[in-house]
Short mmCIF file of C-alpha atoms in Angstrom, two decimals:
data_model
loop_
_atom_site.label_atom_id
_atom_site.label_comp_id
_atom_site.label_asym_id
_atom_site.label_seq_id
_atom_site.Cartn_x
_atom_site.Cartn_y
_atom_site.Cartn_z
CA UNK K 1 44.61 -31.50 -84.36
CA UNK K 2 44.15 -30.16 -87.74
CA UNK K 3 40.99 -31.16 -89.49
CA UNK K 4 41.84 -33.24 -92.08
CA UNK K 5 39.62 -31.97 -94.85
CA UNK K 6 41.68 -28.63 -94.49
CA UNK K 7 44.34 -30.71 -96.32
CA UNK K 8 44.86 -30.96 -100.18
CA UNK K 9 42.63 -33.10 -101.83
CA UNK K 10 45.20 -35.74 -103.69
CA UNK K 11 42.24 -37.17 -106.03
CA UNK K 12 40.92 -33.81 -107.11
CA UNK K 13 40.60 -33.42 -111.17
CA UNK K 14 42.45 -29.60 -110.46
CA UNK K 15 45.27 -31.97 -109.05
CA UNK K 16 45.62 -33.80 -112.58
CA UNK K 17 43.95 -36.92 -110.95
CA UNK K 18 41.48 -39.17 -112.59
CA UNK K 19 39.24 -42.09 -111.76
CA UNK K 20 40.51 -44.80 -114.23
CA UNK K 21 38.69 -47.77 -113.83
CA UNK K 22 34.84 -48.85 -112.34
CA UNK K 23 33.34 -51.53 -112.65
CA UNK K 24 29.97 -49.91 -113.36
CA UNK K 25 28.33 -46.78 -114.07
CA UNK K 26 25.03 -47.28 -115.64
CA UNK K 27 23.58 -43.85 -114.37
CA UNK K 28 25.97 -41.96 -113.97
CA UNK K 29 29.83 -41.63 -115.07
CA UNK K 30 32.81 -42.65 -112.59
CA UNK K 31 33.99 -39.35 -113.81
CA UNK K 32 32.56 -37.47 -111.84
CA UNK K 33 33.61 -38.65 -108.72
CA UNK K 34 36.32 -36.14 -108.64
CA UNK K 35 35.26 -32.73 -109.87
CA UNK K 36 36.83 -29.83 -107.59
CA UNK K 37 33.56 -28.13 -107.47
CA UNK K 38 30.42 -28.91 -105.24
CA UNK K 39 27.66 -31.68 -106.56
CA UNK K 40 24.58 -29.41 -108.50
CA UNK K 41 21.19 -30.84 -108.56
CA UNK K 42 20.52 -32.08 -112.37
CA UNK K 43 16.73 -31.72 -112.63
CA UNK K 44 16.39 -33.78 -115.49
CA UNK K 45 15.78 -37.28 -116.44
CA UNK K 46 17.28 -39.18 -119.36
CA UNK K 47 16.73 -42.90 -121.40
CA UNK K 48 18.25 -44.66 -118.49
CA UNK K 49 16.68 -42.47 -116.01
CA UNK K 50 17.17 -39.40 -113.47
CA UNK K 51 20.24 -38.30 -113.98
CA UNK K 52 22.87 -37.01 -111.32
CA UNK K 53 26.34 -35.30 -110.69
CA UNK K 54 28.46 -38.09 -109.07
CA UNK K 55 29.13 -41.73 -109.82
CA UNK K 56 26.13 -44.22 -109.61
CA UNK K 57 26.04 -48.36 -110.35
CA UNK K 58 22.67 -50.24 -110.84
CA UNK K 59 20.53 -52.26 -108.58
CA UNK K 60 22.44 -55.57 -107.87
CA UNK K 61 20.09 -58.50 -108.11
CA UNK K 62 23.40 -60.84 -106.95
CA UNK K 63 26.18 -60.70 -104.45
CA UNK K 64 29.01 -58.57 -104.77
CA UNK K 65 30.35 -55.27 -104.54
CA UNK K 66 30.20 -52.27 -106.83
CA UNK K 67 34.05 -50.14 -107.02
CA UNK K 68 35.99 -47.26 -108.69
CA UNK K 69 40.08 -46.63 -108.39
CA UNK K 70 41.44 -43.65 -108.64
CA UNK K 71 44.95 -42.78 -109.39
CA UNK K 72 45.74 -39.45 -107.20
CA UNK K 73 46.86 -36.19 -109.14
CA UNK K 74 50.53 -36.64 -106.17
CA UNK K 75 51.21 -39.37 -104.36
CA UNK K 76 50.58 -39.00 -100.62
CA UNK K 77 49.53 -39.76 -97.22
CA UNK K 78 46.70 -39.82 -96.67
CA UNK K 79 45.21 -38.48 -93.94
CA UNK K 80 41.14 -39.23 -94.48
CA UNK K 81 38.93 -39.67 -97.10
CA UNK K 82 35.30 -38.03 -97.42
CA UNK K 83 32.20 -39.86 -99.46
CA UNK K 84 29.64 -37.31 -100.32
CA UNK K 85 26.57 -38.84 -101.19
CA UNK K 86 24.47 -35.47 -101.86
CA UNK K 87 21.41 -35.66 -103.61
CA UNK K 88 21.53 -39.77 -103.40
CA UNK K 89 18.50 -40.18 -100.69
CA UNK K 90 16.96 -43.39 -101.90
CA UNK K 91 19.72 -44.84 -103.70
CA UNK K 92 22.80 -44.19 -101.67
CA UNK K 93 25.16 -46.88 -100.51
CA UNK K 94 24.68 -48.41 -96.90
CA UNK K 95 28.35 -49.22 -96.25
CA UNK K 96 31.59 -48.15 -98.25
CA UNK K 97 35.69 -49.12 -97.70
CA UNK K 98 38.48 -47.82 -99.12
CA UNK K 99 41.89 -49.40 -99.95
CA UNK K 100 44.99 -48.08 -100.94
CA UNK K 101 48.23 -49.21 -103.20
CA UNK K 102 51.41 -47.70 -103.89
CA UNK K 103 52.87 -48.82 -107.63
CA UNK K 104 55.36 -46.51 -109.92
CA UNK K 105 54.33 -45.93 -113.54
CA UNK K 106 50.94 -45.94 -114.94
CA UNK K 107 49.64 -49.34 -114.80
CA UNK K 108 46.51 -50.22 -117.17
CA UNK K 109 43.04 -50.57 -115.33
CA UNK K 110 44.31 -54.42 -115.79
CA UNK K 111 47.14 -54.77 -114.09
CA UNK K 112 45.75 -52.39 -110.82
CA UNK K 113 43.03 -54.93 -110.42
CA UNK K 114 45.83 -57.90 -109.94
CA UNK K 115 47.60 -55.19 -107.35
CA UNK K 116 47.82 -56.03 -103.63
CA UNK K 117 45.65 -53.57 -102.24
CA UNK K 118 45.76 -52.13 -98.52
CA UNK K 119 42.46 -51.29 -96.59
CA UNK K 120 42.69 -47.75 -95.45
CA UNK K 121 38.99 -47.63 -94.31
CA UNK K 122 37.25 -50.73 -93.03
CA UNK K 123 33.61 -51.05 -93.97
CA UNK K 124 31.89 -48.81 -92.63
CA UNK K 125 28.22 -47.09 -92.57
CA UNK K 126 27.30 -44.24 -95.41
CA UNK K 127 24.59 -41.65 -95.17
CA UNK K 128 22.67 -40.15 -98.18
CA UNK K 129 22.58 -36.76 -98.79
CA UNK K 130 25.50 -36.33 -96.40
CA UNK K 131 29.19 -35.89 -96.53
CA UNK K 132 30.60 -38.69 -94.44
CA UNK K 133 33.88 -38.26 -93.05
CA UNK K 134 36.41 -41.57 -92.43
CA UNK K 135 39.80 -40.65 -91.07
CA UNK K 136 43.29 -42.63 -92.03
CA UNK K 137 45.98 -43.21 -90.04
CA UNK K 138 47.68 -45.38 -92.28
CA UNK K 139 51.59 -43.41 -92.63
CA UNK K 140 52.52 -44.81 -95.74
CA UNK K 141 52.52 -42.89 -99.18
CA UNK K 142 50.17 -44.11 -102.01
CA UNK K 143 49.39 -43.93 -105.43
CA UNK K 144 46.02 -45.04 -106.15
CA UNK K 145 42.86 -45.66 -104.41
CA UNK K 146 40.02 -47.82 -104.69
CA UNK K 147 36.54 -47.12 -103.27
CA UNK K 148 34.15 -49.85 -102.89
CA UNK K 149 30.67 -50.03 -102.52
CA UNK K 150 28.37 -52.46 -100.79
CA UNK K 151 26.64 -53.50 -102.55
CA UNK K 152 25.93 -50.64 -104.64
CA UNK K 153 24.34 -47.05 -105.31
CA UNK K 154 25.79 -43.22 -105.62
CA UNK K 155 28.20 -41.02 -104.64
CA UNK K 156 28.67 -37.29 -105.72
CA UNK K 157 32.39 -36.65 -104.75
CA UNK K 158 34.62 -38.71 -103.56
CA UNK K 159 37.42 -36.83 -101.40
CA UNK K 160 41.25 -38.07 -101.04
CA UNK K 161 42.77 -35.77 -98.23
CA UNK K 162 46.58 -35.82 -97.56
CA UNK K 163 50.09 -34.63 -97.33
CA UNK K 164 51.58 -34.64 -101.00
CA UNK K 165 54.86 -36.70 -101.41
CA UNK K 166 55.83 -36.23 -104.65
CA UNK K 167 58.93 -38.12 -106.34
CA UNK K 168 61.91 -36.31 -106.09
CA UNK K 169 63.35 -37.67 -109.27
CA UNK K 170 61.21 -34.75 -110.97
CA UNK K 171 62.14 -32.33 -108.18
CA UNK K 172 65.72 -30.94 -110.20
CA UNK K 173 66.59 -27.67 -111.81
CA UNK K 174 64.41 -24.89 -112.07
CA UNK K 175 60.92 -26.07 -110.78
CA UNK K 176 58.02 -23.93 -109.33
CA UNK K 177 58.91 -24.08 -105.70
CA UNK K 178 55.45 -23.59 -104.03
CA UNK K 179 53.69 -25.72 -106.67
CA UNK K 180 51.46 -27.93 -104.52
CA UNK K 181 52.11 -31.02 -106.69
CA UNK K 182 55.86 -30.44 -106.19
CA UNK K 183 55.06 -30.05 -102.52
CA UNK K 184 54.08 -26.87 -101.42
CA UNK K 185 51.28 -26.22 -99.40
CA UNK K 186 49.59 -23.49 -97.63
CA UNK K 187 50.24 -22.18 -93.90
CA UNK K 188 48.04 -19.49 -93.32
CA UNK K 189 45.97 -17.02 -94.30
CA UNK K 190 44.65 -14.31 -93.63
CA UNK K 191 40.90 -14.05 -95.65
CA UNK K 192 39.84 -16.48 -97.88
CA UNK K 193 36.06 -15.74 -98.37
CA UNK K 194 35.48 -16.35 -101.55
CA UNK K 195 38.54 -19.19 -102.76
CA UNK K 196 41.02 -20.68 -100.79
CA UNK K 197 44.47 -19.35 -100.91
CA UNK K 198 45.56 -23.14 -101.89
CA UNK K 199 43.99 -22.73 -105.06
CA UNK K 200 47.02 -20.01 -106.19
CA UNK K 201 49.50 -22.94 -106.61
CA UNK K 202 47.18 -25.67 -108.26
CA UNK K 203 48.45 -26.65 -111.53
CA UNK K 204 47.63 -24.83 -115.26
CA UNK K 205 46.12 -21.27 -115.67
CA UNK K 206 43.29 -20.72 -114.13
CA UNK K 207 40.14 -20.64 -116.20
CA UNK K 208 38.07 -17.98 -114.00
CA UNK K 209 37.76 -15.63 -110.99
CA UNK K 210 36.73 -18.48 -109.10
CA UNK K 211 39.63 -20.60 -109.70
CA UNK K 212 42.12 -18.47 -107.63
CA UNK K 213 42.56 -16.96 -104.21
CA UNK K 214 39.78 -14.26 -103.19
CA UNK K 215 39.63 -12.27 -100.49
CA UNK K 216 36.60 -10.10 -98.59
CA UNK K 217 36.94 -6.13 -98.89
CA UNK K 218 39.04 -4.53 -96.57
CA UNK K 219 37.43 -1.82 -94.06
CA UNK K 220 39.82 -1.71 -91.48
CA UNK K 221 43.05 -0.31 -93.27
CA UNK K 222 45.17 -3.59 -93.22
CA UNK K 223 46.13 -5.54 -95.77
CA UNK K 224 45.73 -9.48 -96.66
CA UNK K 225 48.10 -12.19 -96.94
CA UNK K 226 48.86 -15.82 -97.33
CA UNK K 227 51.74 -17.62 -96.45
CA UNK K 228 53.14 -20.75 -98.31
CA UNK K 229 55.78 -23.41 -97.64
CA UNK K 230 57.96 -24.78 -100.27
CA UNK K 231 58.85 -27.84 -101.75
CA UNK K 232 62.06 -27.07 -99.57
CA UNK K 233 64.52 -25.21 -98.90
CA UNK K 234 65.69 -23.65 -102.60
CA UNK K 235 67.06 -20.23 -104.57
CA UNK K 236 63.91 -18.30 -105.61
CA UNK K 237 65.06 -17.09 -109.26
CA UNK K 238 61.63 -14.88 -110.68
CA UNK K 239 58.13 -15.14 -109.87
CA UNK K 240 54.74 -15.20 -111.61
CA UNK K 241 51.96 -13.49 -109.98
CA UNK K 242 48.53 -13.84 -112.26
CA UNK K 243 45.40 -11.45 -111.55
CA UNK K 244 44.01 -13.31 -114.64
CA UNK K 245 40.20 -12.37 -114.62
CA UNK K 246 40.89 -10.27 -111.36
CA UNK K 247 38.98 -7.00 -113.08
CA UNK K 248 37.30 -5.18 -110.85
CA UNK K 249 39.06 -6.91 -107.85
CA UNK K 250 42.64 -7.84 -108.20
CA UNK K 251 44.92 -5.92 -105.48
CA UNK K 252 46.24 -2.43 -106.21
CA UNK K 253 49.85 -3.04 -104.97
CA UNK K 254 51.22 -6.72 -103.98
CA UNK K 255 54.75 -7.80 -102.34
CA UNK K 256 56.47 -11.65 -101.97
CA UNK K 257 58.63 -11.99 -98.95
CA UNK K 258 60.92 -15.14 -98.40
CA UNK K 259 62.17 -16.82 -95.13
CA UNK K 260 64.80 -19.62 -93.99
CA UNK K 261 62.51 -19.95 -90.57
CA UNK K 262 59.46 -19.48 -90.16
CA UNK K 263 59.26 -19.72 -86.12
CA UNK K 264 62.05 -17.04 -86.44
CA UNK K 265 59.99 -14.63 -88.42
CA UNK K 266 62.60 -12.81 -90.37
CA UNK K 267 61.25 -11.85 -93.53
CA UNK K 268 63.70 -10.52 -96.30
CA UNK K 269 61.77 -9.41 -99.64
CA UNK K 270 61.98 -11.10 -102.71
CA UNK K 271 59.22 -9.02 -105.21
CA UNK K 272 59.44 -5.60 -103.42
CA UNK K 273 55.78 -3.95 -102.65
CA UNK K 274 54.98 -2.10 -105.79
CA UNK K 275 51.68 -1.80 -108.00
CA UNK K 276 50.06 -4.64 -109.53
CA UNK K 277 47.48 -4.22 -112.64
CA UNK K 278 43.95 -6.10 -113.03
CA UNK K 279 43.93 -9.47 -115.33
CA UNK K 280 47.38 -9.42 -115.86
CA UNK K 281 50.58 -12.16 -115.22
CA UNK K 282 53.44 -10.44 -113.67
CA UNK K 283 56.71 -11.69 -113.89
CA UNK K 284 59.53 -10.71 -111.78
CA UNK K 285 63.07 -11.82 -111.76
CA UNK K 286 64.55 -11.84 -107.75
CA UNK K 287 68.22 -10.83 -107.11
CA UNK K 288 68.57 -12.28 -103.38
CA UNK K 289 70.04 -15.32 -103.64
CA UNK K 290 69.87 -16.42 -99.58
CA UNK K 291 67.63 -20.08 -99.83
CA UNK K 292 63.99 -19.79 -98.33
CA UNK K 293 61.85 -22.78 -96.96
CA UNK K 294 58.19 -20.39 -97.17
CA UNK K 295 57.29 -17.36 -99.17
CA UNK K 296 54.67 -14.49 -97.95
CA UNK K 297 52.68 -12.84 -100.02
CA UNK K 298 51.17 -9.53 -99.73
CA UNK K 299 48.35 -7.78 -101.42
CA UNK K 300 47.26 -4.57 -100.86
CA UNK K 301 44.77 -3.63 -99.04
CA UNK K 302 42.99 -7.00 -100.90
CA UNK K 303 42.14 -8.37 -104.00
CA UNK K 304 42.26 -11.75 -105.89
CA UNK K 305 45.46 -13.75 -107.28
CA UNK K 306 44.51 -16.20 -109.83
CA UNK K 307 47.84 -17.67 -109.65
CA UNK K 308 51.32 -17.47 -107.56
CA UNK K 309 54.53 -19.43 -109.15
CA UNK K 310 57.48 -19.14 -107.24
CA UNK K 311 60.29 -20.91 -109.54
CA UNK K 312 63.90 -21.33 -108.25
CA UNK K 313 66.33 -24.42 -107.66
CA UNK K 314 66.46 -26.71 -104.41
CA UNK K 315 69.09 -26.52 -101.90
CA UNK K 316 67.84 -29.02 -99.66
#
C-alpha cells in the first residue's frame, strides 16, 4: 500500500489553501499551520514570549478545546493527515482529532462553525517534536477541515494528504491538463533528489530553484524522467515547459510524450526531443490530435523544470 504522505498535500499554502478560522493564537499565528516548507527553529523571543514557526494557543486555565479549520487548496479524499509538532517539547498538545465537512462556496468563518462536521480522526495521542502520522479511511470528498486540540499547545505543520477531486464544473475548454488542482498527479519518477517532480504542476510560477522538479547529476549516460496522469483523458493543444531559475542546471535537451494506456506502454510524442535553454518558458504548440490519459516527460541527461503545463480540452 502506498504511503499516504506520498500523496498531495490538499491543505498546503502552494495548493491555494488557507487556514481561515482559530479560535486562538496568542503565540503564534494559525497561519502557519500550512506553509509547504519544513518548520525552522526561530531563536528569538518576543513581548508575548518565544516565538515559533507553527500555530500555538495559550495555557487553558478552564475546560475546553483549542481548534483551527482549514479550507483545502482542492477538494479531496483524504487519505491521512500528519500533525508535526517540531520544536514544541514542553508545550505540545497531548491528544488531537480531526473532522471533516464537505460545503460548496466559501462560507464565512461563521457559518463553518454552525456546519455538521464529520470526525475523520478520533482523539488520539500527539508527540512533541515529532511528526505524528493518523491515517483516514473515510471515502468521501471534503472541503474543509478542522483540527482540534486538547486542550491546547503547538503545532508546526499541519498535513492534509489525499486524492484531489476537483469540481468538474471548472473542468471545460482549454484547461492545463496535468494541473494537480484540476487533477493531475504524479506516477513516477525517476530522480527527485533535490524537489519532487509533483512540484512541476503546482499552481503560479514558481518563485525559485527550489520550487520545481530537481534531479541528481547523471553519471551513468541515461537520462531522467517523470511521468504524469491527467485530469483525463483530453486533446493536448501546446505545452509550457519553464527552466525558470534553472541556470546552471536546467536540462540540455527535453521531450513530452503522450499515451491513451499506460499498462500498454505506447508512447507517441507530443514536444519532439530537441534543445531546451536555462531560465527560460518554452512554449510549444502539438499537432497530434489522438486523446492521452498521462504525459512523459524527458530531460536530457538531467536538469531541473520549474514548471510543466500541459493545456488541451477533455474528451472524457
Amino acid at each position: 500500500m502506498t504511503d499516504f504522505t506520498e500523496l498531495p498535500d490538499l491543505a498546503s499554502r502552494a495548493l491555494a489553501g488557507s487556514v481561515v478560522a482559530a479560535n486562538d493564537e496568542f503565540f503564534a499565528a494559525r497561519e502557519n499551520l500550512i506553509q509547504p516548507g519544513p518548520p525552522a527553529v526561530v531563536p528569538t523571543f518576543g513581548h508575548k514570549g518565544k516565538e515559533y514557526d507553527g500555530w500555538e494557543t495559550r495555557r487553558r486555565r478552564e475546560p475546553g478545546v483549542d481548534w483551527a479549520i482549514v479550507r483545502l487548496g482542492v477538494p479531496g479524499v483524504i487519505h491521512g493527515v500528519v500533525v508535526d509538532t517540531a520544536h514544541f517539547l514542553g508545550n505540545y498538545p497531548p491528544f488531537v482529532s480531526v473532522e471533516a465537512a464537505s460545503v460548496d462556496g466559501y462560507p464565512s468563518a461563521a457559518e463553518l462553525a454552525d456546519l455538521h462536521w464529520e470526525p475523520i480522526v478520533a482523539r488520539s495521542p500527539a508527540a512533541g517534536g515529532s511528526v505524528n502520522s493518523y491515517p483516514v479511511t473515510d471515502p468521501r470528498d471534503w472541503t474543509h477541515v478542522r483540527l482540534t486540540l486538547h486542550p491546547d499547545g503547538g503545532v508546526a505543520r499541519f498535513r492534509v494528504h489525499g486524492t484531489p477531486a476537483p469540481d468538474p464544473r471548472f473542468l471545460t475548454g482549454t484547461i492545463d491538463l496535468a494541473a494537480l488542482e484540476n487533477g493531475g498527479g504524479l506516477v513516477s519518477c525517476s530522480d527527485a533528489f533535490y524537489g519532487s517532480a509533483e512540484k512541476m504542476i503546482l499552481p503560479g510560477r514558481a518563485h525559485d530553484m527550489g520550487e520545481g522538479w530537481e534531479n541528481a547529476r547523471r553519471r551513468d549516460g541515461g537520462n531522467d524522467w517523470a511521468v504524469l496522469r491527467l485530469a483525463g483523458a483530453g486533446v493536448v493543444r501546446h505545452v509550457e515547459l519553464d527552466t525558470s531559475y534553472f541556470l546552471g542546471n536546467a536540462p540540455g535537451w527535453v521531450q513530452l510524450s503522450g499515451c491513451a494506456d499506460l499498462d500498454a506502454g505506447e508512447w507517441f510524442d507530443l514536444v519532439p526531443k530537441q534543445r531546451s535553454q536555462p531560465d527560460t518558458r518554452h512554449r510549444y504548440l502539438v499537432a497530434e490530435d489522438r486523446p492521452v490519459t498521462h504525459v512523459r516527460l524527458d530531460v536530457y541527461p538531467d536538469g531541473g523544470i520549474a514548471r510543466l503545463r500541459v493545456w488541451g480540452e477533455l474528451t472524457s
